[in-house]
mmCIF file of C-alpha atoms and ligand atoms in Angstrom:
data_model
loop_
_atom_site.group_PDB
_atom_site.id
_atom_site.type_symbol
_atom_site.label_atom_id
_atom_site.label_comp_id
_atom_site.label_asym_id
_atom_site.label_seq_id
_atom_site.Cartn_x
_atom_site.Cartn_y
_atom_site.Cartn_z
ATOM 1 C CA MET A 111 -66.045 -190.048 -199.297
ATOM 2 C CA ALA A 112 -63.590 -187.253 -199.016
ATOM 3 C CA ARG A 113 -66.478 -184.804 -198.425
ATOM 4 C CA ALA A 114 -68.204 -186.830 -196.184
ATOM 5 C CA ALA A 115 -65.058 -187.172 -194.064
ATOM 6 C CA LEU A 116 -64.523 -183.326 -194.214
ATOM 7 C CA LEU A 117 -68.338 -182.840 -193.081
ATOM 8 C CA GLU A 118 -67.864 -184.798 -190.273
ATOM 9 C CA GLN A 119 -65.035 -182.541 -188.879
ATOM 10 C CA ALA A 120 -66.067 -179.250 -190.063
ATOM 11 C CA GLY A 121 -69.522 -177.762 -190.378
ATOM 12 C CA ALA A 122 -71.469 -177.862 -193.703
ATOM 13 C CA THR A 123 -71.410 -174.217 -193.865
ATOM 14 C CA ASP A 124 -67.839 -174.114 -193.557
ATOM 15 C CA VAL A 125 -67.138 -176.232 -196.707
ATOM 16 C CA GLY A 126 -67.180 -174.943 -200.253
ATOM 17 C CA GLU A 127 -66.935 -176.760 -203.527
ATOM 18 C CA HIS A 128 -64.099 -179.163 -204.818
ATOM 19 C CA LEU A 129 -61.333 -177.308 -206.085
ATOM 20 C CA GLY A 130 -59.697 -180.151 -207.647
ATOM 21 C CA HIS A 131 -57.044 -183.084 -206.530
ATOM 22 C CA VAL A 132 -53.572 -183.701 -206.383
ATOM 23 C CA VAL A 133 -52.214 -187.282 -206.827
ATOM 24 C CA GLU A 134 -49.447 -187.720 -203.969
ATOM 25 C CA ASP A 135 -48.360 -191.235 -204.960
ATOM 26 C CA ASP A 136 -49.723 -194.681 -205.979
ATOM 27 C CA ARG A 137 -53.367 -194.981 -204.759
ATOM 28 C CA VAL A 138 -52.908 -191.740 -202.342
ATOM 29 C CA VAL A 139 -54.883 -188.898 -203.704
ATOM 30 C CA THR A 140 -55.538 -185.146 -201.914
ATOM 31 C CA HIS A 141 -58.963 -183.365 -202.422
ATOM 32 C CA GLN A 142 -59.081 -179.675 -201.712
ATOM 33 C CA PHE A 143 -62.353 -178.057 -201.139
ATOM 34 C CA ARG A 144 -62.693 -174.116 -200.597
ATOM 35 C CA CYS A 145 -63.155 -173.218 -197.124
ATOM 36 C CA THR A 146 -66.095 -170.749 -196.406
ATOM 37 C CA ARG A 147 -65.483 -170.283 -192.652
ATOM 38 C CA ARG A 148 -65.423 -166.290 -191.751
ATOM 39 C CA GLY A 149 -61.847 -164.951 -191.429
ATOM 40 C CA TYR A 150 -60.184 -168.019 -193.408
ATOM 41 C CA ARG A 151 -60.712 -166.410 -197.204
ATOM 42 C CA GLY A 152 -58.133 -168.019 -199.266
ATOM 43 C CA TRP A 153 -57.621 -171.065 -197.402
ATOM 44 C CA HIS A 154 -59.066 -174.729 -198.355
ATOM 45 C CA TRP A 155 -59.484 -177.841 -196.828
ATOM 46 C CA SER A 156 -57.158 -180.564 -197.606
ATOM 47 C CA VAL A 157 -58.604 -184.110 -197.671
ATOM 48 C CA THR A 158 -56.055 -186.989 -197.967
ATOM 49 C CA VAL A 159 -57.277 -190.546 -198.913
ATOM 50 C CA ALA A 160 -55.555 -193.694 -199.797
ATOM 51 C CA ARG A 161 -56.224 -197.221 -200.678
ATOM 52 C CA ALA A 162 -53.739 -199.912 -199.475
ATOM 53 C CA SER A 163 -52.843 -202.593 -202.189
ATOM 54 C CA ARG A 164 -54.719 -205.126 -202.789
ATOM 55 C CA GLN A 165 -57.928 -203.819 -200.657
ATOM 56 C CA LYS A 166 -60.792 -202.271 -202.357
ATOM 57 C CA GLN A 167 -61.784 -199.580 -199.984
ATOM 58 C CA PRO A 168 -59.690 -196.499 -199.320
ATOM 59 C CA THR A 169 -59.432 -194.778 -196.380
ATOM 60 C CA VAL A 170 -59.055 -191.154 -195.115
ATOM 61 C CA ASP A 171 -55.435 -190.382 -194.005
ATOM 62 C CA GLU A 172 -56.294 -186.642 -192.921
ATOM 63 C CA VAL A 173 -58.196 -183.808 -192.882
ATOM 64 C CA VAL A 174 -56.540 -180.234 -192.664
ATOM 65 C CA LEU A 175 -56.967 -176.785 -193.483
ATOM 66 C CA VAL A 176 -54.286 -175.114 -195.218
ATOM 67 C CA PRO A 177 -53.807 -171.837 -196.581
ATOM 68 C CA GLY A 178 -53.786 -170.755 -200.253
ATOM 69 C CA GLY A 179 -51.813 -168.067 -202.216
ATOM 70 C CA GLU A 180 -54.226 -165.539 -201.093
ATOM 71 C CA ALA A 181 -54.426 -166.666 -197.448
ATOM 72 C CA ILE A 182 -53.844 -164.059 -194.697
ATOM 73 C CA VAL A 183 -50.988 -165.792 -192.497
ATOM 74 C CA ALA A 184 -48.897 -164.765 -189.813
ATOM 75 C CA PRO A 185 -45.050 -163.728 -191.197
ATOM 76 C CA ALA A 186 -42.495 -166.505 -190.794
ATOM 77 C CA TRP A 187 -41.281 -167.054 -186.974
ATOM 78 C CA VAL A 188 -37.890 -165.105 -186.395
ATOM 79 C CA PRO A 189 -35.866 -166.061 -183.377
ATOM 80 C CA TRP A 190 -36.186 -163.258 -180.705
ATOM 81 C CA LYS A 191 -32.274 -162.845 -180.908
ATOM 82 C CA GLU A 192 -32.525 -161.830 -184.522
ATOM 83 C CA ARG A 193 -35.375 -159.763 -184.085
ATOM 84 C CA ILE A 194 -33.637 -157.280 -181.634
ATOM 85 C CA LYS A 195 -32.412 -154.035 -183.294
ATOM 86 C CA PRO A 196 -30.479 -151.055 -182.038
ATOM 87 C CA GLY A 197 -32.613 -149.377 -179.293
ATOM 88 C CA ASP A 198 -34.743 -152.341 -178.168
ATOM 89 C CA LEU A 199 -32.610 -152.958 -175.032
ATOM 90 C CA SER A 200 -33.900 -151.366 -172.067
ATOM 91 C CA PRO A 201 -31.839 -150.745 -168.941
ATOM 92 C CA GLY A 202 -31.131 -154.032 -166.963
ATOM 93 C CA ASP A 203 -31.648 -156.379 -170.113
ATOM 94 C CA LEU A 204 -29.092 -158.644 -171.155
ATOM 95 C CA LEU A 205 -27.861 -160.013 -174.373
ATOM 96 C CA PRO A 206 -25.170 -162.493 -174.209
ATOM 97 C CA ILE A 207 -23.302 -163.457 -177.482
ATOM 98 C CA ALA A 208 -23.258 -167.010 -178.381
ATOM 99 C CA ASP A 209 -19.776 -168.785 -177.402
ATOM 100 C CA ASP A 210 -19.302 -169.510 -181.184
ATOM 101 C CA ASP A 211 -20.118 -165.793 -182.295
ATOM 102 C CA PRO A 212 -17.868 -165.432 -185.350
ATOM 103 C CA ARG A 213 -17.570 -161.461 -184.640
ATOM 104 C CA VAL A 214 -15.432 -162.010 -181.839
ATOM 105 C CA VAL A 215 -12.147 -164.395 -181.060
ATOM 106 C CA PRO A 216 -10.173 -164.916 -177.874
ATOM 107 C CA THR A 217 -7.965 -162.197 -177.802
ATOM 108 C CA TYR A 218 -4.827 -164.625 -177.818
ATOM 109 C CA LEU A 219 -5.952 -165.384 -181.421
ATOM 110 C CA ALA A 220 -5.734 -161.729 -182.669
ATOM 111 C CA GLY A 221 -2.335 -159.667 -183.471
ATOM 112 C CA ASP A 222 1.169 -161.424 -184.309
ATOM 113 C CA ALA A 223 2.471 -164.511 -182.882
ATOM 114 C CA ASP A 224 4.485 -162.615 -180.251
ATOM 115 C CA SER A 225 1.440 -160.520 -178.574
ATOM 116 C CA ARG A 226 -0.607 -163.502 -178.950
ATOM 117 C CA GLU A 227 1.390 -165.520 -176.759
ATOM 118 C CA LEU A 228 2.209 -162.441 -174.483
ATOM 119 C CA ALA A 229 -1.592 -161.860 -174.031
ATOM 120 C CA ARG A 230 -2.154 -165.447 -173.413
ATOM 121 C CA GLU A 231 0.449 -165.796 -170.727
ATOM 122 C CA VAL A 232 -0.182 -162.514 -169.060
ATOM 123 C CA GLY A 233 -3.634 -162.455 -169.672
ATOM 124 C CA LEU A 234 -3.820 -159.047 -170.757
ATOM 125 C CA GLY A 235 -6.718 -156.759 -171.965
ATOM 126 C CA ARG A 236 -10.043 -158.337 -172.885
ATOM 127 C CA PRO A 237 -10.611 -162.009 -172.892
ATOM 128 C CA ARG A 238 -12.070 -161.622 -176.654
ATOM 129 C CA SER A 239 -11.526 -158.975 -179.534
ATOM 130 C CA LEU A 240 -13.284 -158.343 -182.680
ATOM 131 C CA SER A 241 -12.651 -160.880 -185.354
ATOM 132 C CA ILE A 242 -11.601 -160.102 -188.868
ATOM 133 C CA GLU A 243 -15.230 -160.949 -189.836
ATOM 134 C CA GLY A 244 -16.615 -159.130 -186.903
ATOM 135 C CA ARG A 245 -14.530 -156.032 -188.239
ATOM 136 C CA ASN A 246 -15.813 -156.552 -191.994
ATOM 137 C CA GLN A 247 -19.258 -156.603 -190.708
ATOM 138 C CA VAL A 248 -19.235 -153.425 -188.681
ATOM 139 C CA ALA A 249 -16.796 -151.787 -191.598
ATOM 140 C CA SER A 250 -19.837 -152.417 -193.906
ATOM 141 C CA ARG A 251 -22.430 -151.767 -191.684
ATOM 142 C CA TRP A 252 -21.058 -148.383 -190.809
ATOM 143 C CA TYR A 253 -19.931 -147.336 -194.265
ATOM 144 C CA ALA A 254 -23.259 -148.266 -195.903
ATOM 145 C CA GLY A 255 -25.029 -146.090 -192.833
ATOM 146 C CA PRO A 256 -25.841 -142.648 -192.256
ATOM 147 C CA GLY A 257 -22.207 -141.788 -191.311
ATOM 148 C CA GLY A 258 -20.996 -143.055 -194.879
ATOM 149 C CA PRO A 259 -20.480 -141.492 -198.148
ATOM 150 C CA GLU A 260 -23.607 -142.144 -199.785
ATOM 151 C CA ALA A 261 -25.571 -140.599 -197.036
ATOM 152 C CA PRO A 262 -27.423 -137.603 -198.668
ATOM 153 C CA VAL A 263 -26.036 -135.064 -195.884
ATOM 154 C CA ALA A 264 -22.360 -136.375 -197.181
ATOM 155 C CA LYS A 265 -23.368 -135.901 -201.227
ATOM 156 C CA SER A 266 -23.660 -132.008 -200.676
ATOM 157 C CA ALA A 267 -20.986 -131.793 -198.257
ATOM 158 C CA PRO A 268 -18.711 -129.289 -199.202
ATOM 159 C CA ALA A 269 -15.636 -131.408 -198.029
ATOM 160 C CA THR A 270 -15.157 -134.757 -196.374
ATOM 161 C CA CYS A 271 -14.355 -135.741 -192.627
ATOM 162 C CA SER A 272 -11.195 -136.178 -193.487
ATOM 163 C CA SER A 273 -10.094 -132.675 -193.587
ATOM 164 C CA CYS A 274 -12.443 -131.512 -190.952
ATOM 165 C CA ALA A 275 -11.159 -130.356 -187.469
ATOM 166 C CA PHE A 276 -14.010 -131.960 -185.775
ATOM 167 C CA LEU A 277 -12.952 -135.582 -186.844
ATOM 168 C CA VAL A 278 -11.709 -137.474 -183.909
ATOM 169 C CA ALA A 279 -9.689 -140.295 -184.922
ATOM 170 C CA LEU A 280 -9.908 -143.921 -183.839
ATOM 171 C CA SER A 281 -7.317 -146.160 -182.859
ATOM 172 C CA GLY A 282 -7.036 -149.968 -184.041
ATOM 173 C CA PRO A 283 -7.719 -151.822 -187.233
ATOM 174 C CA LEU A 284 -11.118 -149.396 -187.918
ATOM 175 C CA ALA A 285 -8.780 -146.296 -187.935
ATOM 176 C CA GLU A 286 -7.951 -145.799 -191.556
ATOM 177 C CA LEU A 287 -11.476 -145.490 -192.528
ATOM 178 C CA PHE A 288 -13.486 -144.434 -189.615
ATOM 179 C CA GLY A 289 -13.482 -141.592 -186.897
ATOM 180 C CA VAL A 290 -15.622 -140.008 -184.807
ATOM 181 C CA CYS A 291 -17.545 -136.646 -185.175
ATOM 182 C CA ALA A 292 -16.944 -134.134 -182.366
ATOM 183 C CA ASN A 293 -19.000 -131.135 -183.712
ATOM 184 C CA ALA A 294 -21.901 -130.247 -181.415
ATOM 185 C CA GLN A 295 -23.949 -128.791 -184.474
ATOM 186 C CA ALA A 296 -23.701 -131.509 -186.294
ATOM 187 C CA ASN A 297 -26.075 -134.458 -187.240
ATOM 188 C CA ALA A 298 -23.000 -136.965 -186.771
ATOM 189 C CA ASP A 299 -22.060 -135.434 -183.192
ATOM 190 C CA GLY A 300 -20.510 -138.616 -181.088
ATOM 191 C CA ARG A 301 -21.128 -141.029 -183.871
ATOM 192 C CA VAL A 302 -18.742 -142.974 -186.113
ATOM 193 C CA VAL A 303 -18.364 -141.552 -189.576
ATOM 194 C CA SER A 304 -16.197 -142.747 -192.482
ATOM 195 C CA VAL A 305 -13.408 -140.397 -193.471
ATOM 196 C CA ASP A 306 -15.477 -139.888 -196.744
ATOM 197 C CA HIS A 307 -18.446 -138.642 -195.108
ATOM 198 C CA GLY A 308 -19.216 -135.003 -194.990
ATOM 199 C CA CYS A 309 -21.730 -132.619 -193.898
ATOM 200 C CA GLY A 310 -22.565 -128.864 -194.104
ATOM 201 C CA ALA A 311 -21.019 -128.263 -190.501
ATOM 202 C CA HIS A 312 -17.474 -129.243 -191.719
ATOM 203 C CA SER A 313 -15.072 -126.719 -189.893
ATOM 204 C CA GLU A 314 -13.843 -125.114 -193.170
ATOM 205 C CA ALA A 315 -17.255 -124.535 -194.782
ATOM 206 C CA GLN A 316 -17.585 -121.141 -195.939
ATOM 207 C CA LEU A 317 -20.956 -119.364 -197.226
ATOM 208 C CA THR A 318 -20.963 -118.271 -200.922
ATOM 209 C CA ARG A 319 -21.699 -114.531 -201.549
ATOM 210 C CA LYS A 320 -25.387 -115.647 -202.443
ATOM 211 C CA GLN A 321 -25.583 -117.496 -199.322
ATOM 212 C CA LEU A 322 -24.427 -114.654 -197.237
ATOM 213 C CA PRO A 323 -27.318 -112.625 -195.325
ATOM 214 C CA GLN A 324 -28.566 -109.826 -196.992
ATOM 215 C CA ALA A 325 -26.775 -106.264 -195.865
ATOM 216 C CA LEU A 326 -29.838 -104.256 -194.365
ATOM 217 C CA PRO A 327 -30.490 -100.580 -195.509
ATOM 218 C CA ASP A 328 -29.120 -97.631 -193.567
ATOM 219 C CA PRO A 329 -31.447 -96.888 -190.911
ATOM 220 C CA VAL A 330 -33.909 -94.094 -191.041
ATOM 221 C CA LEU A 331 -34.140 -91.525 -188.065
ATOM 222 C CA ASP A 332 -37.697 -90.432 -187.123
ATOM 223 C CA THR A 333 -37.130 -86.813 -186.138
ATOM 224 C CA ILE A 334 -40.902 -85.849 -186.247
ATOM 225 C CA THR A 335 -42.136 -84.764 -182.830
ATOM 226 C CA ARG A 336 -45.615 -84.263 -181.434
ATOM 227 C CA ASP A 337 -45.570 -80.706 -182.338
ATOM 228 C CA ASP A 338 -44.938 -81.223 -185.816
ATOM 229 C CA LEU A 339 -47.749 -83.300 -186.094
ATOM 230 C CA GLU A 340 -49.939 -80.835 -184.692
ATOM 231 C CA THR A 341 -49.133 -78.459 -187.007
ATOM 232 C CA PHE A 342 -49.806 -80.898 -189.743
HETATM 233 S S1 LIG B 430 -18.638 -131.755 -188.658
HETATM 234 FE FE1 LIG B 430 -19.362 -132.824 -190.568
HETATM 235 S S2 LIG B 430 -17.483 -133.026 -191.850
HETATM 236 FE FE2 LIG B 430 -16.793 -132.786 -189.772
HETATM 237 S S3 LIG B 430 -16.443 -134.566 -188.916
HETATM 238 FE FE3 LIG B 430 -18.614 -134.233 -188.413
HETATM 239 S S4 LIG B 430 -19.763 -134.951 -189.695
HETATM 240 FE FE4 LIG B 430 -17.509 -134.715 -190.683
#
């Protein structure tokens, strides 16, 4: 009966063998059939039949095509806001944050009681600032990123950014751990680096004797003239 109901919906060429059945509930069973339709490898037809209590004849509840374990299916949908990555914004694009974004708080909630009160009354500064959660998120991201101590360039650096003349200090709560690299020759020029990051363009980097360019031999002066050549 399940196969007959399925053949009414899908052509006979799209229906393969019976794969098995699952008992869903009392008097409710789902039968599965292989789908042989082109492009649907790994999918199967699922036909659910049920018999109401005190009835002799079952009826068909639904006929659907469902993906099996080996089916090729689209990846799970992700909201566009979560899909945006750094570099995706084009000029003119707007990306407003949600009112309840945990990364920011109204400025009058940050700082000590006096400064909060002053900011609230006078309306100084920005309406919102980084929250503690926002700070933690950015600190973790920067520290684990290419400007952190685990970056390959930092692992083989002669010294850390904390002793480099090109490290420009930040102000505010992230200043203890991060600064901005201001060395035009460094990969990190203009980017945030942690104080324990480092690179070969460190202001105090010195070449070892082995790394110094080899001294050139004394020049040889060619004194042979045209006449000398003819004599030979
Ligand atoms: S030049 Fe290198 S060591 Fe100096 S601040 Fe920039 S990244 Fe750090």
